[in-house]
Coordinates of C-alpha atoms and ligand atoms in Angstrom, one line a residue:
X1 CA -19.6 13.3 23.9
X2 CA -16.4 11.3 25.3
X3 CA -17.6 8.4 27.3
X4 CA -21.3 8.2 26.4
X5 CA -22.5 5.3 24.3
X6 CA -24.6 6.0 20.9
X7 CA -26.1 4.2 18.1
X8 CA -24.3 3.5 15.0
X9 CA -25.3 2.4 12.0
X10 CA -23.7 -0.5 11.2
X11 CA -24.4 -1.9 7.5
X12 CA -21.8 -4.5 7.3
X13 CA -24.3 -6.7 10.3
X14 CA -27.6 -4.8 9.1
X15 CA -29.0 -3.9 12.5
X16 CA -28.3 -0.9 14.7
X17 CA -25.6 -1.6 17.2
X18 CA -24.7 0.4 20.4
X19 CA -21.4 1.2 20.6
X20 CA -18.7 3.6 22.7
X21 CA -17.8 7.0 21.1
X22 CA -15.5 8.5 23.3
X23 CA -13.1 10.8 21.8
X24 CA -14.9 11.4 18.2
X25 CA -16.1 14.6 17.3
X26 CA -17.8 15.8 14.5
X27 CA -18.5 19.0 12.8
X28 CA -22.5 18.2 12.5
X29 CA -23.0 19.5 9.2
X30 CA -26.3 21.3 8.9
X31 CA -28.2 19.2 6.4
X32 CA -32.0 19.8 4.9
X33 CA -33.1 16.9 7.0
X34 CA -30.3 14.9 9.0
X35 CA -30.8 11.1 8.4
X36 CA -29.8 10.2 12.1
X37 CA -29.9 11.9 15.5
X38 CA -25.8 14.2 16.1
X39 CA -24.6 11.4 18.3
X40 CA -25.3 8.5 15.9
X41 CA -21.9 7.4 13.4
X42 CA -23.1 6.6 9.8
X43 CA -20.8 5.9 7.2
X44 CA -22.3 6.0 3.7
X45 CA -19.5 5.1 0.7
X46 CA -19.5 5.6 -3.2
X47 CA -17.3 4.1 -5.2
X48 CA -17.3 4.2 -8.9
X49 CA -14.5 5.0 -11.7
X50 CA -13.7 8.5 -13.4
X51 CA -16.4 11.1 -14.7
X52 CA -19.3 9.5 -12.9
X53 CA -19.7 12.5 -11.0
X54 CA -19.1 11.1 -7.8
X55 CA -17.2 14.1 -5.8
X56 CA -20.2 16.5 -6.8
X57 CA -23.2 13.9 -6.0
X58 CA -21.1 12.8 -2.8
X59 CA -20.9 16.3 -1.7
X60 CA -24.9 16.9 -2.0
X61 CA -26.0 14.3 -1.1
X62 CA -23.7 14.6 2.4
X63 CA -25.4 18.4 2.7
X64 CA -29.3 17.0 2.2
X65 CA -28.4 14.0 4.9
X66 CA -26.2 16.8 7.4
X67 CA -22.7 14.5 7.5
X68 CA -19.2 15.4 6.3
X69 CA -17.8 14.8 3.1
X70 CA -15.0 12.8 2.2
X71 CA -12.9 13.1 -1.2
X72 CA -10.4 10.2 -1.2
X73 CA -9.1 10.6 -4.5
X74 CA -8.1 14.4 -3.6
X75 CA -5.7 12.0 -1.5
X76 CA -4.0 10.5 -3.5
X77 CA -4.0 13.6 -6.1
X78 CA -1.9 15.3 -3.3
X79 CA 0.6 12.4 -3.0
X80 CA 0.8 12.7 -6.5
X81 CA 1.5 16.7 -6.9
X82 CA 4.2 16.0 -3.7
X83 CA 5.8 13.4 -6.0
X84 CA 6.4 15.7 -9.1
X85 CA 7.1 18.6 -7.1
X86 CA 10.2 16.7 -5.5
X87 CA 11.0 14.9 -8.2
X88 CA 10.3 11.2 -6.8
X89 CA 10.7 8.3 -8.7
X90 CA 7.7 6.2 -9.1
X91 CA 10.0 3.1 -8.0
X92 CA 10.9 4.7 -4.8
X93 CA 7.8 4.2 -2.7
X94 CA 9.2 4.0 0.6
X95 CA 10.4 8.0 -0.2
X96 CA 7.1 9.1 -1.1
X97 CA 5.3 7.2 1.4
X98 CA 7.7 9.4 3.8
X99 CA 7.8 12.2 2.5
X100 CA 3.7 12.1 2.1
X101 CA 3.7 11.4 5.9
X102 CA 6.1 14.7 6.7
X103 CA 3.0 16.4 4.8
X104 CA 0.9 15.4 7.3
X105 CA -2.4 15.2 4.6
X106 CA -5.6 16.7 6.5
X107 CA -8.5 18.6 5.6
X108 CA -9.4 21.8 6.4
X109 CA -13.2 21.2 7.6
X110 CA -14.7 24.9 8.0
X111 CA -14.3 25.2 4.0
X112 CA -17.1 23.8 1.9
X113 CA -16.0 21.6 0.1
X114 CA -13.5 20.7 3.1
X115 CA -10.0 22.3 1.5
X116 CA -6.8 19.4 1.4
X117 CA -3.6 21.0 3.1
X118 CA 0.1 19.3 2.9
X119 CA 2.5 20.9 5.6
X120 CA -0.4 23.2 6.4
X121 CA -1.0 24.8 3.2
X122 CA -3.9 24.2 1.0
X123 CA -3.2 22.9 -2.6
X124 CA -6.3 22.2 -3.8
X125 CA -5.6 24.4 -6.6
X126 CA -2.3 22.2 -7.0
X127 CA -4.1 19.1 -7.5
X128 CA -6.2 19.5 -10.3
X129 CA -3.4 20.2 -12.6
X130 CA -3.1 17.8 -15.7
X131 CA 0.7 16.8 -14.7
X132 CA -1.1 15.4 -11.5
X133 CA -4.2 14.1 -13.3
X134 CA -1.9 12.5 -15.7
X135 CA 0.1 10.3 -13.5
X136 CA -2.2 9.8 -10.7
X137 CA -3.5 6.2 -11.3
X138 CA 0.0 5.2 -11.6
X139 CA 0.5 6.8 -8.3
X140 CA -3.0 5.4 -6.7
X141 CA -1.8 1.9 -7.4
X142 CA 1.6 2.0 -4.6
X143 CA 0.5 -0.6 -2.1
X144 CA 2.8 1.0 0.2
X145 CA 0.8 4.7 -0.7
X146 CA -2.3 2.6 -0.7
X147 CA -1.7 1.1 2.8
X148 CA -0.9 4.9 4.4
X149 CA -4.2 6.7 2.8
X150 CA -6.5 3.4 3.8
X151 CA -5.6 4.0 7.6
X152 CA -5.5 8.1 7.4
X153 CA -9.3 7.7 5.8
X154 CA -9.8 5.4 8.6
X155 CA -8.8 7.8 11.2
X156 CA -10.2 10.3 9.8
X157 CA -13.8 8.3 10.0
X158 CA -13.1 8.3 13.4
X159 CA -13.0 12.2 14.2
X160 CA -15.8 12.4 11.3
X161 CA -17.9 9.6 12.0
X162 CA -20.9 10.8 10.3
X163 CA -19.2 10.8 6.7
X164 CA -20.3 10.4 3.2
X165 CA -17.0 8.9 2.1
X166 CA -16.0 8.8 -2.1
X167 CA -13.5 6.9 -4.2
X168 CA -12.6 3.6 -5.5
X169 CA -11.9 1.6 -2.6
X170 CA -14.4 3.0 0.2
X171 CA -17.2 0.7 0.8
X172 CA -14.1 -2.5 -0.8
X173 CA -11.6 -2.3 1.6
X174 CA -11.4 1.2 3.8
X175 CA -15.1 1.4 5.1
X176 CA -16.6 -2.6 4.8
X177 CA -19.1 -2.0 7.4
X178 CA -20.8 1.0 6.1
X179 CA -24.8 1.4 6.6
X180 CA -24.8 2.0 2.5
X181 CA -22.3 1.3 0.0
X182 CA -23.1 2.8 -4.2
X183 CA -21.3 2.3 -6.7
X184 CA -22.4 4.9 -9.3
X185 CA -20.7 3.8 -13.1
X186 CA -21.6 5.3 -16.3
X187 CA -20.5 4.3 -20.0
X188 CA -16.6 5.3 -20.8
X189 CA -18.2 7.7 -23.7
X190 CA -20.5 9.5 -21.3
X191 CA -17.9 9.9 -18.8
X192 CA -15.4 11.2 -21.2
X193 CA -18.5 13.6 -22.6
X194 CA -19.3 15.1 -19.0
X195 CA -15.0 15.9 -17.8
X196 CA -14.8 17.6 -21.6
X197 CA -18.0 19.7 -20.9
X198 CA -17.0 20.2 -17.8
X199 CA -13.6 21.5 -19.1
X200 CA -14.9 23.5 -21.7
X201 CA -16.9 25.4 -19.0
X202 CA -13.6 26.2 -17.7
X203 CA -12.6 27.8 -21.2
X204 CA -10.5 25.1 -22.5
X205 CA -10.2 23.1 -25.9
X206 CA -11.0 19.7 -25.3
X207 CA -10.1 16.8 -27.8
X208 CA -12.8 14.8 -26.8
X209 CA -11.5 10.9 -28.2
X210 CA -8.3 11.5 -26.3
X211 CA -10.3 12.4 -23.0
X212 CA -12.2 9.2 -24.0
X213 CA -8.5 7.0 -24.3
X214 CA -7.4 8.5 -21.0
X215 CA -10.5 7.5 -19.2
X216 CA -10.2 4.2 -20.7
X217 CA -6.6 4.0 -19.2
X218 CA -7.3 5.0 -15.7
X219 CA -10.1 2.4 -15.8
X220 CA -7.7 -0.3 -16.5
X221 CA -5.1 0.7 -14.2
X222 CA -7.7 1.5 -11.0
X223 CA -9.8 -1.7 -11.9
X224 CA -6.6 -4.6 -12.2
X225 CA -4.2 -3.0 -9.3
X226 CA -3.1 -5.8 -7.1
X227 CA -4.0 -3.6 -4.1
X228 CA -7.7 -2.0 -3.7
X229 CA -9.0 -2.4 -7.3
X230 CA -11.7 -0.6 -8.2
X231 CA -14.5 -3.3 -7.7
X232 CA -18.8 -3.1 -7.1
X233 CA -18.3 -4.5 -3.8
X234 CA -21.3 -7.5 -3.6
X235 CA -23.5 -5.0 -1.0
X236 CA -23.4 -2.0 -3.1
X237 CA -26.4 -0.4 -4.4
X238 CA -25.4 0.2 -8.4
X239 CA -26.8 3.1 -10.2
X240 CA -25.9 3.8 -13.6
X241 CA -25.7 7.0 -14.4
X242 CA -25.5 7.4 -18.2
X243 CA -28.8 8.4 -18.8
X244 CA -29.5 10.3 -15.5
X245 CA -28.8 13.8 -14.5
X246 CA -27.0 14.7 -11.3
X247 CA -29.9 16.0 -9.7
X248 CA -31.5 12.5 -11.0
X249 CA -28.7 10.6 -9.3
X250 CA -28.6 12.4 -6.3
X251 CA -32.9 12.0 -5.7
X252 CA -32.2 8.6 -5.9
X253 CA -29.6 8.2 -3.4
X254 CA -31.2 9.8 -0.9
X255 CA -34.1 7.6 -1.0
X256 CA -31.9 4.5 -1.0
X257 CA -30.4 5.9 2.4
X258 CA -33.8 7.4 4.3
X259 CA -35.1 3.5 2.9
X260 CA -32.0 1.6 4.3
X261 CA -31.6 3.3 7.3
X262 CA -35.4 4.2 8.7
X263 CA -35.6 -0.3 8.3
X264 CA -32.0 -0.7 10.4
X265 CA -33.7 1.7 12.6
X266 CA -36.6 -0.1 12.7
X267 CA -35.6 -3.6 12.9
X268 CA -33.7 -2.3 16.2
X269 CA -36.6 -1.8 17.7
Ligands
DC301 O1 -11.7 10.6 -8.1 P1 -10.4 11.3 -8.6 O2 -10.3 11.4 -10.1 O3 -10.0 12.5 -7.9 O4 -9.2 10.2 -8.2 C1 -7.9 10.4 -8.6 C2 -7.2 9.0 -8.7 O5 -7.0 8.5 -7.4 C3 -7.9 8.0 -9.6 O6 -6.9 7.5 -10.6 C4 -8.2 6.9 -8.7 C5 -7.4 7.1 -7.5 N1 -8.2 6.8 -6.3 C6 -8.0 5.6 -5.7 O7 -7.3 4.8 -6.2 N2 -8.6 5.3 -4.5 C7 -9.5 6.2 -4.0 N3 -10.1 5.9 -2.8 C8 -9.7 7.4 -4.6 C9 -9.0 7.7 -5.7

């Protein structure tokens, strides 16, 4: 599509807008019932702390509309493994931030979920480890880190442009002009109740109140960082999800978006 000019979806002025796409490309997901025509951008973000089930609603909700999905905090989860694994100090962030950038971060998009690769390996598996899942707020908090994975996500938009986008930051600070910004929350005990089901399925033993401290601390760290806290930005649609199942959650979304964006559409004319 280089050179042509398309309609995007841009929230931030609540209108349709035309604008020029050369050079973008997208892997046109095959949704249920795509929410916009294949040459139209539409950025849709959820942000929301730990355990609200954001990754898996995120995910679902991009297959139903037919756009990529985006998993930020798999991000900074890589940073993280690439700082244990080489032994970087948490005070050196000008070491990480270099040594993230010789990883060269990317996804790889034919895999569903898209797979994260750091010098062209996947370490998805890698990620999810508790060392990482330990430490990774601390991590998520580098401005300097912070500053790198903000533009990457950026860029990234702009080969993906038709992206369902999740973390804590998206619709904040990386993505302000999205057509619809969530922010799903849910209370700290349900969220702590959900990741120890969730790692019981997986065959593990599970003390439940320290899941429920832990979750309490990476609130606290995501939500007062000087750089990108965790924050219900003022145009985000917030859903609680304590009471609702994911299926629940996920109903709900979509009819926010098909709403939002059939009015943008038809206030353009
Ligand atoms: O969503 P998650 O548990 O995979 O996120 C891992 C960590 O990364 C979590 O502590 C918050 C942080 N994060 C962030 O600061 N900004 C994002 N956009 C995504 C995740």
């Amino acid at each position: 599509m280089a050179g042509e000019s398309a309609s995007t979806l841009d929230g931030g002025a609540t209108r349709v807008v035309r604008v020029e796409t050369a050079g973008v490309e997208s892997r046109g997901v095959q949704g249920a019932d795509p929410i916009v025509p294949p040459n139209v951008p539409i950025i849709i973000t959820i942000d929301g702390p730990a355990g609200t089930g954001k990754s898996t609603v995120a995910r679902t909700l991009a297959m139903r509309l037919g756009l990529d999905f985006l998993d930020t905090g798999a991000m900074y989860r890589a940073a993280t493994a690439i700082m244990i694994d080489y032994e970087i100090p948490l005070d050196e962030p000008g070491e990480l931030v270099s040594k993230v950038i010789g990883a060269d971060l990317h996804f790889d998009w034919t895999a569903d979920p898209p797979t994260i690769l750091a010098w062209n390996a996947p370490i998805d598996h890698r990620i999810r480890s508790e060392d990482v899942t330990a430490i990774v707020s601390d991590v998520a908090a580098i401005g300097e880190l912070r500053s790198h994975m903000v533009r990457k996500q950026q860029i990234i938009a702009a080969q993906h442009p038709r992206l369902v986008s999740e973390g804590r930051d998206q619709g904040s600070v990386v993505f302000p002009g999205a057509a619809v910004k969530f922010y799903l929350d849910a209370d700290p005990e349900v969220r702590a109740r959900r990741r120890a089901d969730q790692l019981r399925l997986d065959g593990l033993d599970v003390d439940e109140a320290a899941m429920l401290e832990r979750i309490r601390r990476r609130d606290e760290i995501d939500s007062t960082r000087s750089d990108g806290p965790l924050i219900c930005p003022d145009d985000a649609v917030r859903l609680d999800t304590s009471a609702l199942s994911v299926e629940g959650v996920i109903d709900e979304m979509e009819r926010v978006v098909r709403e939002r964006v059939s009015a943008l559409i038809d206030s353009d004319g």
